[in-house]
Tab-separated table of C-alpha atoms and ligand atoms in Angstrom:
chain	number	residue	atom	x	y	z
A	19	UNK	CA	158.951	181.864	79.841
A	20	UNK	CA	155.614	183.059	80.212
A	21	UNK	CA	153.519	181.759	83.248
A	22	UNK	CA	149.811	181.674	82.592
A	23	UNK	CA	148.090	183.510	86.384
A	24	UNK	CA	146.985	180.104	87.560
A	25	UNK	CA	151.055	178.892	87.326
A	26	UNK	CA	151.970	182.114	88.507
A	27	UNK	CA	149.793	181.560	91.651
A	28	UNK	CA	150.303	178.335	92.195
A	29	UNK	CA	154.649	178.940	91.925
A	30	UNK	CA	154.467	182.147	94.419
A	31	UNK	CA	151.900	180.328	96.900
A	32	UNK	CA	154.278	177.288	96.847
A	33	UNK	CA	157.344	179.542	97.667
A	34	UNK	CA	155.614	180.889	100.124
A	35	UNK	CA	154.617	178.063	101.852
A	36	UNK	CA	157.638	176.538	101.741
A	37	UNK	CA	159.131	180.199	102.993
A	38	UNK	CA	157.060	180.094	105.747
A	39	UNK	CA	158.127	179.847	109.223
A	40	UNK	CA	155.360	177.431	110.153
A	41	UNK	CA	155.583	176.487	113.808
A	42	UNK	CA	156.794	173.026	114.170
A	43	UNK	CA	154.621	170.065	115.675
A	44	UNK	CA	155.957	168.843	118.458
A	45	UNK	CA	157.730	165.611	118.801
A	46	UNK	CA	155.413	162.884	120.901
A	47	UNK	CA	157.353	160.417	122.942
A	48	UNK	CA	155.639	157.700	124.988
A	49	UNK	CA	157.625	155.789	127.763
A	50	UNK	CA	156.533	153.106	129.646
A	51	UNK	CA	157.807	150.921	132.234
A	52	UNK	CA	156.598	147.132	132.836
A	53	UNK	CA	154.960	145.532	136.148
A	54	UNK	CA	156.965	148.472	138.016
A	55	UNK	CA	155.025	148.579	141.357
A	56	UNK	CA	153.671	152.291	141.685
A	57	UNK	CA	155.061	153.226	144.880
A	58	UNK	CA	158.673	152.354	143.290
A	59	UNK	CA	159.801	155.617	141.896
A	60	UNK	CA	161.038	158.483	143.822
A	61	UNK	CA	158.261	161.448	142.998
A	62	UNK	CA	155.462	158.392	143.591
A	63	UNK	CA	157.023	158.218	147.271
A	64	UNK	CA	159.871	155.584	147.248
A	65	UNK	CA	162.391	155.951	149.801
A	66	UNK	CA	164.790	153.010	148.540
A	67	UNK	CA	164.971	153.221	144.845
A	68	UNK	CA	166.375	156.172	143.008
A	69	UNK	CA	164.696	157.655	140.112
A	70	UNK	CA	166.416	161.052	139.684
A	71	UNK	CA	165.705	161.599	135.904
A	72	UNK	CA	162.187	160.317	136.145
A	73	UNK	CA	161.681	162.266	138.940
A	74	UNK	CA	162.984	165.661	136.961
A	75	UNK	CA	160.598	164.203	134.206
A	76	UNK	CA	157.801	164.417	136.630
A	77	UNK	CA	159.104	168.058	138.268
A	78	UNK	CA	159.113	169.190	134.579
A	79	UNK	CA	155.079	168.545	133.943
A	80	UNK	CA	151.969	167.570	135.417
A	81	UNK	CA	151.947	164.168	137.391
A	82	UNK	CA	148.465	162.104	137.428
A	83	UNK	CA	147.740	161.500	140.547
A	84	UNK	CA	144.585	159.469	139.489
A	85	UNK	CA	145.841	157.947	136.705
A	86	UNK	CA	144.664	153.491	134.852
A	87	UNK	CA	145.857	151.476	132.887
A	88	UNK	CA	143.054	150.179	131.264
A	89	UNK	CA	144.179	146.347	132.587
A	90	UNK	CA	146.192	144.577	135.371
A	91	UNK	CA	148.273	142.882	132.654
A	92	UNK	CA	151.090	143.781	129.566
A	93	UNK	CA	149.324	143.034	126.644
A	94	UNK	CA	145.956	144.293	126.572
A	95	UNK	CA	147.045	147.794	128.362
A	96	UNK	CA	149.042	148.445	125.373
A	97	UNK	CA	146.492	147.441	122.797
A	98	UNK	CA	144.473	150.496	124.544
A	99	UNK	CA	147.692	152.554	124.136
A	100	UNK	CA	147.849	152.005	120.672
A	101	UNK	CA	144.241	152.203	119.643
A	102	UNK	CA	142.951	154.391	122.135
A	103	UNK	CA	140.049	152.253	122.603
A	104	UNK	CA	138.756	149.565	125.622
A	105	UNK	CA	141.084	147.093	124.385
A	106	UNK	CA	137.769	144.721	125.645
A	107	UNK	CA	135.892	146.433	123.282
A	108	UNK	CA	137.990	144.260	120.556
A	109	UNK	CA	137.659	141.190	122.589
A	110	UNK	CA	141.734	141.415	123.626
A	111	UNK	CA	141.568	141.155	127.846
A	112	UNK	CA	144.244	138.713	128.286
A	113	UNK	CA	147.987	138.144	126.903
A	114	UNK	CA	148.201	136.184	124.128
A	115	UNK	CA	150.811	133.336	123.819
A	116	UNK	CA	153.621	134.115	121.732
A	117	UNK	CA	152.980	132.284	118.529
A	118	UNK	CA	155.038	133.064	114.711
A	119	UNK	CA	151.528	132.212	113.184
A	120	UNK	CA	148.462	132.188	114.933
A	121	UNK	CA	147.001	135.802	113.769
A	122	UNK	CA	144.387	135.678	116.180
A	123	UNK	CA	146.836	135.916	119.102
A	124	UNK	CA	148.092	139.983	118.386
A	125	UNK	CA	146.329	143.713	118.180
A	126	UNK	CA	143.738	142.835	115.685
A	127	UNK	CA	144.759	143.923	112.025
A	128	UNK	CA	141.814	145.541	111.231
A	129	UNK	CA	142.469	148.510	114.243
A	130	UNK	CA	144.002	151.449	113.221
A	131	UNK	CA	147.450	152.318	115.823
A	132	UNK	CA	148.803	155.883	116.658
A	133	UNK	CA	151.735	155.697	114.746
A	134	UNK	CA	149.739	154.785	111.555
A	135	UNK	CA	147.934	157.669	112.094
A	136	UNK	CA	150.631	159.930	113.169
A	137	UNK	CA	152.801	158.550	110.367
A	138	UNK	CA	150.487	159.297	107.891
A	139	UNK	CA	150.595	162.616	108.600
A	140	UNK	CA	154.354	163.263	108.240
A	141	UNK	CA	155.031	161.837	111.728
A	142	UNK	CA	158.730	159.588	111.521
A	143	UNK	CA	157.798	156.657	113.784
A	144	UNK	CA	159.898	154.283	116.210
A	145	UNK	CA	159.327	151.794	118.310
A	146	UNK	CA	161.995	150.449	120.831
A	147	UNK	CA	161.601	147.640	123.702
A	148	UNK	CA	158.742	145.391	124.427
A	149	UNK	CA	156.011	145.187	121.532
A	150	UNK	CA	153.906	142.319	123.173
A	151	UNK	CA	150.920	142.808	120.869
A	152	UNK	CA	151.595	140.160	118.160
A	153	UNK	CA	154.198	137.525	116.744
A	154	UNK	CA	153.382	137.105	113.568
A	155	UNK	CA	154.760	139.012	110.565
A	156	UNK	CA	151.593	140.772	109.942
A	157	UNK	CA	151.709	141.936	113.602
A	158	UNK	CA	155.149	143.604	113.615
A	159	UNK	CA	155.090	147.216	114.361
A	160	UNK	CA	156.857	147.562	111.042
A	161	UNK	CA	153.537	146.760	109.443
A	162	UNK	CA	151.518	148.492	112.413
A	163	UNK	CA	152.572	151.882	111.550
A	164	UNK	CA	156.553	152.260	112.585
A	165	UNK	CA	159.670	153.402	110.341
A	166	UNK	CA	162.077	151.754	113.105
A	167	UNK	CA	161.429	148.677	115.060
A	168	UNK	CA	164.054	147.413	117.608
A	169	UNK	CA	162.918	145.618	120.225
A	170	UNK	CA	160.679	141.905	120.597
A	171	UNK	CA	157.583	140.079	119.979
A	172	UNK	CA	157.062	138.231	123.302
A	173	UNK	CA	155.836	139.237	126.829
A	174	UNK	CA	159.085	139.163	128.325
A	175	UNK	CA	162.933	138.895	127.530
A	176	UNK	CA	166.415	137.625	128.726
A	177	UNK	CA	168.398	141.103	129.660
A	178	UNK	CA	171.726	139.505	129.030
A	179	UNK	CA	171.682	136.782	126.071
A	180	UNK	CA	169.486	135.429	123.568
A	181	UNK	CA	169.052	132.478	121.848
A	182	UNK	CA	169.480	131.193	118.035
A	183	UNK	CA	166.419	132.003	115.777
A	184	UNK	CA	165.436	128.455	115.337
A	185	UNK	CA	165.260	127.133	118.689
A	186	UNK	CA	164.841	130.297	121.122
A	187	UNK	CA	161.266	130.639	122.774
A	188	UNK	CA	159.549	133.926	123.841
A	189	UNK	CA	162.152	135.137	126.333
A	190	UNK	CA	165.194	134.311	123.966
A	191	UNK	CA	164.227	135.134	120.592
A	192	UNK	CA	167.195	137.170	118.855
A	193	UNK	CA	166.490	140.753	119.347
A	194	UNK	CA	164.714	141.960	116.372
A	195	UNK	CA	165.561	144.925	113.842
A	196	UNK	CA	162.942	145.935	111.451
A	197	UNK	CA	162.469	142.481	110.799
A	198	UNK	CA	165.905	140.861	111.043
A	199	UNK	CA	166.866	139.461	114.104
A	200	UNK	CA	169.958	141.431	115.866
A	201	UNK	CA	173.451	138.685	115.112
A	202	UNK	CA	175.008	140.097	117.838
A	203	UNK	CA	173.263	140.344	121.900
A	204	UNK	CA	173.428	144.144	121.892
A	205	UNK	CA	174.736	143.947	125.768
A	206	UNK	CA	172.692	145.000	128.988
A	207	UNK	CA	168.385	145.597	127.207
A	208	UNK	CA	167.594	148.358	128.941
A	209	UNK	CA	170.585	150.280	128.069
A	210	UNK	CA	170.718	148.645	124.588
A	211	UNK	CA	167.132	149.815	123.921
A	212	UNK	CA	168.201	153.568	125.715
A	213	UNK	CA	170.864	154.138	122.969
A	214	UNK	CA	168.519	152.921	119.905
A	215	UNK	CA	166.074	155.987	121.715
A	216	UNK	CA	168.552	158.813	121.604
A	217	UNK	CA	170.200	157.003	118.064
A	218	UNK	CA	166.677	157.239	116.887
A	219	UNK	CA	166.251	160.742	118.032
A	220	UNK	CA	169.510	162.031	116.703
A	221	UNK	CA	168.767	160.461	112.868
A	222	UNK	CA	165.587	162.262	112.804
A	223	UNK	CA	166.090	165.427	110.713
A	224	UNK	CA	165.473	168.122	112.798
A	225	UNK	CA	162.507	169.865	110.861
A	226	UNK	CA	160.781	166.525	111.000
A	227	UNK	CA	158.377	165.708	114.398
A	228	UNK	CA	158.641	161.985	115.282
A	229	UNK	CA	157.188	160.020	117.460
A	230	UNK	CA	159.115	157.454	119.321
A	231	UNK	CA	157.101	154.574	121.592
A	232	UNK	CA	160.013	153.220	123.979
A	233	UNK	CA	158.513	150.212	125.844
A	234	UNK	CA	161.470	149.189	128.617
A	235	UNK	CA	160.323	145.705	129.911
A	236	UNK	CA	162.084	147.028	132.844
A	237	UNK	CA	161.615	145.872	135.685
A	238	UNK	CA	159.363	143.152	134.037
A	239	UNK	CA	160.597	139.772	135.566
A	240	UNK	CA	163.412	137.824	134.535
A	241	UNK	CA	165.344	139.500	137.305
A	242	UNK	CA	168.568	140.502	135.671
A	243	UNK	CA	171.155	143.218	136.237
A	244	UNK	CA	174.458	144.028	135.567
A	245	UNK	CA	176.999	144.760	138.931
A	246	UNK	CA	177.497	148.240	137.794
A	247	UNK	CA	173.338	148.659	138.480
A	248	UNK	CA	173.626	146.592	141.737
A	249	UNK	CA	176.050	148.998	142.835
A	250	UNK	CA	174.378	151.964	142.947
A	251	UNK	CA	171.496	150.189	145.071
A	252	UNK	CA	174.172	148.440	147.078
A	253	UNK	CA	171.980	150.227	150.162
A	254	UNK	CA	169.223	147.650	149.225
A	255	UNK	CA	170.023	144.507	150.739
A	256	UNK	CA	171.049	142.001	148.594
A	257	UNK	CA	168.272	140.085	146.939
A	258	UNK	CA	165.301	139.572	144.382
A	259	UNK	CA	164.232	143.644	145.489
A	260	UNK	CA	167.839	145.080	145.203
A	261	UNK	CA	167.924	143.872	140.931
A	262	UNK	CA	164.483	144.672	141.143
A	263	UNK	CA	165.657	148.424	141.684
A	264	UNK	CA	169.405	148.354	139.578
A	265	UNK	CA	166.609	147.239	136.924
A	266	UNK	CA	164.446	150.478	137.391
A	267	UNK	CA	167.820	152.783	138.100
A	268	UNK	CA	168.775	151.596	134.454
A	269	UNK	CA	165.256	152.248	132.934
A	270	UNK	CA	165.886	155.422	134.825
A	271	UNK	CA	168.878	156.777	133.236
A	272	UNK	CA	167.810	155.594	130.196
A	273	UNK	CA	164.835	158.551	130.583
A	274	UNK	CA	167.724	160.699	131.420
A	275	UNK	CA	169.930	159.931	128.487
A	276	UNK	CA	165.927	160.372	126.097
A	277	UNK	CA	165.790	163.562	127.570
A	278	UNK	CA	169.640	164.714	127.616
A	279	UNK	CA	168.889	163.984	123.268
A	280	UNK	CA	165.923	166.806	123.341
A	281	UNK	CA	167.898	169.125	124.954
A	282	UNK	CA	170.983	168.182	122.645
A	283	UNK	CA	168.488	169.612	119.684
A	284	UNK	CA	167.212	172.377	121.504
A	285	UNK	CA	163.515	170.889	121.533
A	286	UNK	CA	162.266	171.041	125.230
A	287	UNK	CA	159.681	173.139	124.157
A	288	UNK	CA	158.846	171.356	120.680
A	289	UNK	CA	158.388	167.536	122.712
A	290	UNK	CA	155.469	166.319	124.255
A	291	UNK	CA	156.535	163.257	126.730
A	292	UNK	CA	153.970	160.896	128.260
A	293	UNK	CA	155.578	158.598	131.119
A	294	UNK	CA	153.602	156.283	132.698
A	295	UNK	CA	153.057	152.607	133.970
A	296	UNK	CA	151.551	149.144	132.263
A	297	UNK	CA	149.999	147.929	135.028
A	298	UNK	CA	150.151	147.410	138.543
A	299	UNK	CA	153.652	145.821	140.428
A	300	UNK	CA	153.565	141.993	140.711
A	301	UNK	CA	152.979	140.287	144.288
A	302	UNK	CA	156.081	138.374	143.757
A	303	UNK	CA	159.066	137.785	141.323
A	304	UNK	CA	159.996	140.214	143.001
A	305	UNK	CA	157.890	141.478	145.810
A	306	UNK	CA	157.255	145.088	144.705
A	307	UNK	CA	155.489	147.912	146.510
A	308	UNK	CA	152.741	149.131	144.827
A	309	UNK	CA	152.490	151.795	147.881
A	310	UNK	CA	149.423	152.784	149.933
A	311	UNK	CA	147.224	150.540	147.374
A	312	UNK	CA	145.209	147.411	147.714
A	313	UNK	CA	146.756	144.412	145.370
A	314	UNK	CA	148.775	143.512	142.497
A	315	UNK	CA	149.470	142.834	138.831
A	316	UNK	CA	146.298	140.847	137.570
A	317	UNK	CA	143.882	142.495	139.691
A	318	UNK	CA	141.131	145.548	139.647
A	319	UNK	CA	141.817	146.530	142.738
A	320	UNK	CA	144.118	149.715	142.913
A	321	UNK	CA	147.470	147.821	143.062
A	322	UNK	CA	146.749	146.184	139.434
A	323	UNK	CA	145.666	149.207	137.694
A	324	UNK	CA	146.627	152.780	139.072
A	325	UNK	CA	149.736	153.297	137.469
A	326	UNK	CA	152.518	156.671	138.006
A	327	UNK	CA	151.901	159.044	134.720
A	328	UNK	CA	153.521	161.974	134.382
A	329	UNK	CA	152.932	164.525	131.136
A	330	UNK	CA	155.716	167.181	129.997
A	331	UNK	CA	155.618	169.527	127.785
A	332	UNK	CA	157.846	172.719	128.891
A	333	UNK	CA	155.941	175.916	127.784
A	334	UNK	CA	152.427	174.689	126.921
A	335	UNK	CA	152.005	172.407	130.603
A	336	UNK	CA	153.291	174.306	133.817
A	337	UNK	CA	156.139	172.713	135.711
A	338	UNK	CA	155.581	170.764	139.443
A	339	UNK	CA	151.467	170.548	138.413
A	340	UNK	CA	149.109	168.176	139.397
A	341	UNK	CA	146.165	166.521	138.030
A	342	UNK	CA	144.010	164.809	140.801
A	343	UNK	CA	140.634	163.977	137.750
A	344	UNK	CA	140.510	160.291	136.195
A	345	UNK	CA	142.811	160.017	133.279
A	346	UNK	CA	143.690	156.971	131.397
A	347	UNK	CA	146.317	155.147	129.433
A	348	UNK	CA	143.871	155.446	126.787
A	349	UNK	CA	144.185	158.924	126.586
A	350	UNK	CA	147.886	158.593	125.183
A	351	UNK	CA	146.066	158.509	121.595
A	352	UNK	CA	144.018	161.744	121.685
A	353	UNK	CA	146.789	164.074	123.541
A	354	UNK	CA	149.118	162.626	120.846
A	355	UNK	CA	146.344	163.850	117.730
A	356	UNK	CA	145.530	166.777	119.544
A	357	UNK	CA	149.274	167.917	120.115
A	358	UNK	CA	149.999	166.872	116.586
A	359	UNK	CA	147.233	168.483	114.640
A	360	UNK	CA	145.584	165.410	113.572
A	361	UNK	CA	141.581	165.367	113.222
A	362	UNK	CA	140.787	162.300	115.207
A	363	UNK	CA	139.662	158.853	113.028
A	364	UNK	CA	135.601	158.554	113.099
A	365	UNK	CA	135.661	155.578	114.801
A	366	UNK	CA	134.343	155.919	118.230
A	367	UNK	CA	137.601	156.403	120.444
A	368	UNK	CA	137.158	155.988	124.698
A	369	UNK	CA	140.298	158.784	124.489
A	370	UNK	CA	140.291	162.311	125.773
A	371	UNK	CA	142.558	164.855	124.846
A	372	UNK	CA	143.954	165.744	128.213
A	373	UNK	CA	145.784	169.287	127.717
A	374	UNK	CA	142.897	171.213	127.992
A	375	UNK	CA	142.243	169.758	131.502
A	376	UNK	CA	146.112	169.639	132.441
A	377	UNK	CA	146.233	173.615	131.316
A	378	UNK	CA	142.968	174.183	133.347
A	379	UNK	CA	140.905	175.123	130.234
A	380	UNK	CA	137.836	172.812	130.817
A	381	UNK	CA	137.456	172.046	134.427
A	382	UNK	CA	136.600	168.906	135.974
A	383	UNK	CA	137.492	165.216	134.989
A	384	UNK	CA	138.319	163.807	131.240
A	385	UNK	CA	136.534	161.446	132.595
A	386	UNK	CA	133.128	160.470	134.273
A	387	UNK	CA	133.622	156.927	134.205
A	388	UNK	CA	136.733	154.020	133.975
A	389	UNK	CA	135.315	150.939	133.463
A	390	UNK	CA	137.677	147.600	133.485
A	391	UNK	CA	136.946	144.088	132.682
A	392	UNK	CA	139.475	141.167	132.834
A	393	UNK	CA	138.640	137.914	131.285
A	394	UNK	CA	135.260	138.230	131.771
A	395	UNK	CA	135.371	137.536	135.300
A	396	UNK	CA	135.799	140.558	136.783
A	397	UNK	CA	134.379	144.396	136.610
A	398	UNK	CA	135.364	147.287	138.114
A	399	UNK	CA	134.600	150.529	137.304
A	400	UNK	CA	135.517	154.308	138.928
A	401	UNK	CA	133.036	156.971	139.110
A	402	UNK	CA	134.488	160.033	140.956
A	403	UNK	CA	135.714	158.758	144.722
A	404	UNK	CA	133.613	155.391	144.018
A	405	UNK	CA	135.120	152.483	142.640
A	406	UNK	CA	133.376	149.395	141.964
A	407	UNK	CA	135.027	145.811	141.759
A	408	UNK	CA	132.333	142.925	141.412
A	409	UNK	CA	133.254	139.267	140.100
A	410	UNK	CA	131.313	137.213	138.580
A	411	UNK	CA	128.606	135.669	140.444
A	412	UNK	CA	129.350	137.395	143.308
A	413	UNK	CA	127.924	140.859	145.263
A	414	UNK	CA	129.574	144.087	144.184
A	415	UNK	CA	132.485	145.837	146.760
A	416	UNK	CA	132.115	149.657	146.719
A	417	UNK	CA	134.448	151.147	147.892
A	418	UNK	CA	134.837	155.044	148.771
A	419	UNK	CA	138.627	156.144	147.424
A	420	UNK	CA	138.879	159.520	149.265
A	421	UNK	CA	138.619	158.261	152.695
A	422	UNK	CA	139.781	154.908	152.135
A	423	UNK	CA	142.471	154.728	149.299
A	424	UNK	CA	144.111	151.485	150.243
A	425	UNK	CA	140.124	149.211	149.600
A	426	UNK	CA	139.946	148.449	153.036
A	427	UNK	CA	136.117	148.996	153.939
A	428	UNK	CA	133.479	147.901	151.668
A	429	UNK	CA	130.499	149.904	151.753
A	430	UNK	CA	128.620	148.259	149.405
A	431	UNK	CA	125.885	147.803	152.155
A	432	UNK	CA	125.364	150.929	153.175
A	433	UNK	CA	125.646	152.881	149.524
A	434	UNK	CA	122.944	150.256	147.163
A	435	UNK	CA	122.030	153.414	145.674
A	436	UNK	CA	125.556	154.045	144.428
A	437	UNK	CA	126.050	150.036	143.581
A	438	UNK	CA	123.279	150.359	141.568
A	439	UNK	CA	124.077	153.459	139.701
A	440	UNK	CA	127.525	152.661	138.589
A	441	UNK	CA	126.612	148.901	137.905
A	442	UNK	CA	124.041	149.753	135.560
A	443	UNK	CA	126.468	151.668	133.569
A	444	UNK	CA	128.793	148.971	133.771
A	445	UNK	CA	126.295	146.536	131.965
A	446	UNK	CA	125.342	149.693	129.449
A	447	UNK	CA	129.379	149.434	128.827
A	448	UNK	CA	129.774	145.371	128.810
A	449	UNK	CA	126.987	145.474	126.137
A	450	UNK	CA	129.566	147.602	123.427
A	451	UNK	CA	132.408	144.612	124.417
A	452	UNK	CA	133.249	141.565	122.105
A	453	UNK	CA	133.710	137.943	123.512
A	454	UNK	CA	137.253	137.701	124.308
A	455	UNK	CA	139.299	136.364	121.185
A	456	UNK	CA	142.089	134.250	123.069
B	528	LIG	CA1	153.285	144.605	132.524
C-alpha cells in the first residue's frame, strides 16, 4: 500500500512518539490528617506519641516550618486545597451541615478542583477518607473530578460501625464507594481507608501518574480505637489523650504502608507527596497539644492555623531540608500543576508553586502575605515575623512571631505603623471576598 508523505509522516512521528522514552510525570499524593494538634507528631517535637513513618516522611523532604491552613476548621481548609483559592473568596468560611440536598451547603459547582484538572490531563484520580465538602450527589468527588471515591460526605465518622442508609446521620452514614454505600463496615477507618490507598496504588498501571487525595479523619473526634492501637501507646496513661494517640499511630502506619506501595513499584523518585495538617488541634475532645503555639481549632491565632507540612520528592527536593518562608495549604494546587506539567487555569489562583523555593531557585518567601478570615468576624493576616489578628469591632493585636512565637505580647501599641500597613492590605484583600454562603 502506498502512503501518500503526509500518512507517511504522520505513521513514523506516531511510532516515534509512542517509541519514545518520555520521562514519566510523577505521581502526586496529598495526605492529610484532621484536628491533629501540631505539636503531636514526632519530627514536630512530640515526646509521647509515635510517628515513625511520618517522621521518615518528613526526614525524606523538606518540612515547613511556617506552614497555614487557610482556616481553623475542616471544611473550608479543604475547599482551598482543592481549588487553590481563599476558600473566602467563594464565600465558603464555615462547615456546612451535612445535607443529601441543599446544593448550597458543598464546594461550589461552578469551581474547578485539582483532580479535574489533573484528570483531564491523563492524571488517574482517587480520593479516600473524609470528603467534607458536599452531600449532595452533585457534590461527590465522583462528579468533582475523581475515578475512585471511598470514603464519606460528612464532617466526621464512627471508626467502628455505621448505620443503615435510611436512618444513619452524618457520623453513621454507610461508608460510601463511588456512589454506593459500602454493605459491609469495612473494620477499623483508618486502616480500612490505608488499604483502599495502597489497593488504589497497586491497580494503577504503572506507566500511568495518579493522583491519590487520602483525607484520614484521624484523629478527628469521635474518639475511637481498637486495643491493638491502645497498646502500643499503653505508656500514655489511660484516657481521652492515650486513643487520641493509638488514633494518630494508626493514621501513622497507614503513611507507612502508602509509602511501603511506592517503593513496591520502584517510584520514590517518580512521587511527589504533600503531608500536612487541616487545621489547628482542638482545646478539648481530646485535649491536644498544639505545642509552643497560642490556641486551638476555630481560632487565628497560631494554634488554629499553623499546621505540620512536610513535601517529598526523593531526587528533585533534598532530604532532612527545611523551609522557614510562609507557605500555604493553598499551595497544594500549583506544586501539583507545576510537578505535573499542567499550564495553570486563568482564573486568578492565591497558589504558588513551591519547588522552586524548596530547591532554593528563587529566594525568599512564596509568599508576602497570608491573610485569614473566619465568619466574618475575625482577620488575621501574616506579613513576614508580623501577624495580625483583629475581630470585629475591636483594636487590632500585632504580634511579633520571631521573638514571641507562642502570641504572648501584643505590640500593637508600640508598632501603629505596622498595624496600619498590614490592615490596609487586609481590607484591599476583604474587598475580592464574597458574603459567606452558609
Ligand atoms: Ca479538621
Amino acid at each position: 500500500m502506498m502512503l501518500t508523505r503526509r500518512k507517511w509522516l504522520a505513521a513514523t512521528l506516531g511510532g516515534m512518539q509512542a517509541t519514545a522514552q518520555e520521562p514519566r510525570r510523577p505521581n502526586i499524593i496529598l495526605i492529610v490528617l484532621d484536628d491533629l494538634g501540631s505539636g503531636d507528631l514526632g519530627f514536630m517535637g512530640s515526646k509521647d506519641i509515635p510517628t515513625p513513618h511520618i517522621d521518615a516522611l518528613a526526614t525524606s523532604g523538606v518540612v515547613c516550618t511556617a506552614a497555614y491552613s487557610t482556616h481553623p476548621f475542616c471544611s473550608p481548609t479543604r475547599a482551598g486545597l482543592m481549588t487553590g483559592r481563599y476558600p473566602q473568596r467563594f464565600g465558603y468560611e464555615n462547615n456546612p451541615k451535612f445535607d443529601r440536598t441543599n446544593e448550597v451547603l458543598g464546594l461550589p459547582l461552578d469551581q474547578r478542583t485539582l483532580p479535574q484538572v489533573l484528570q483531564a490531563s491523563g492524571y488517574r484520580t482517587g480520593f479516600i477518607g473524609k470528603w467534607h465538602l458536599g452531600a449532595t450527589p452533585a457534590h461527590h468527588p465522583n462528579r468533582r473530578g475523581f475515578d475512585e471515591a471511598f470514603g464519606f460526605s460528612g464532617g466526621g465518622h464512627d471508626y467502628l460501625r455505621q448505620g443503615a442508609a435510611e436512618e444513619s446521620d452524618g457520623d453513621l452514614i454507610p461508608i460510601d464507594r463511588n456512589g454506593k454505600p459500602e454493605p459491609v463496615f469495612p473494620g477499623y477507618l483508618t486502616t480500612a481507608f490505608t488499604r483502599e490507598a495502597v489497593a488504589f496504588i497497586k491497580k494503577t498501571p504503572s506507566r500511568q501518574p495518579f493522583f491519590l487525595y487520602l483525607a484520614y479523619n484521624a484523629p478527628h473526634s469521635p474518639l475511637q480505637a481498637p486495643d491493638s492501637y491502645l497498646q502500643r501507646v499503653r505508656h500514655i496513661p489511660e484516657g481521652e489523650r492515650r486513643t487520641y494517640a493509638a488514633m494518630i499511630a494508626a493514621a501513622d502506619d497507614g503513611v507507612g504502608a502508602t509509602m511501603e506501595a511506592i517503593r513496591a513499584r520502584g517510584q520514590e523518585k517518580e512521587t511527589l507527596v504533600i503531608f500536612c495538617g487541616d487545621n489547628g488541634g482542638p482545646a478539648s475532645d481530646p485535649k491536644t497539644s498544639n505545642g509552643v503555639l497560642r490556641g486551638y481549632k476555630g481560632q487565628l491565632y497560631e494554634g488554629g492555623i499553623r499546621v505540620p507540612y512536610v513535601v517529598s520528592w526523593p531526587g528533585k527536593i533534598a532530604a532532612g531540608s527545611r523551609l522557614d518562608y510562609l507557605v500555604s495549604t493553598l499551595d497544594v494546587f500549583s506544586t501539583a500543576c507545576a510537578a505535573a506539567q499542567i499550564p495553570l487555569p486563568d482564573t486568578p489562583r492565591d497558589s504558588v508553586d513551591l519547588m522552586p523555593y524548596i530547591q532554593r531557585l528563587v529566594k525568599g518567601s512564596p509568599h508576602t502575605m497570608l491573610f485569614w478570615r473566619h465568619f466574618e468576624q475575625v482577620w488575621a493576616a501574616r506579613n513576614d515575623n508580623w501577624k495580625l489578628v483583629r475581630r470585629k469591632g475591636e483594636a487590632a493585636e500585632l504580634y511579633n512571631l520571631t521573638e514571641d512565637p507562642s502570641e504572648t505580647r501584643n505590640v500593637a501599641a508600640e508598632r501603629g505603623d505596622v498595624v496600619d500597613r498590614i490592615w490596609a492590605q487586609v481590607e484591599r484583600w476583604n474587598k475580592g471576598l464574597a458574603p459567606r454562603r452558609f
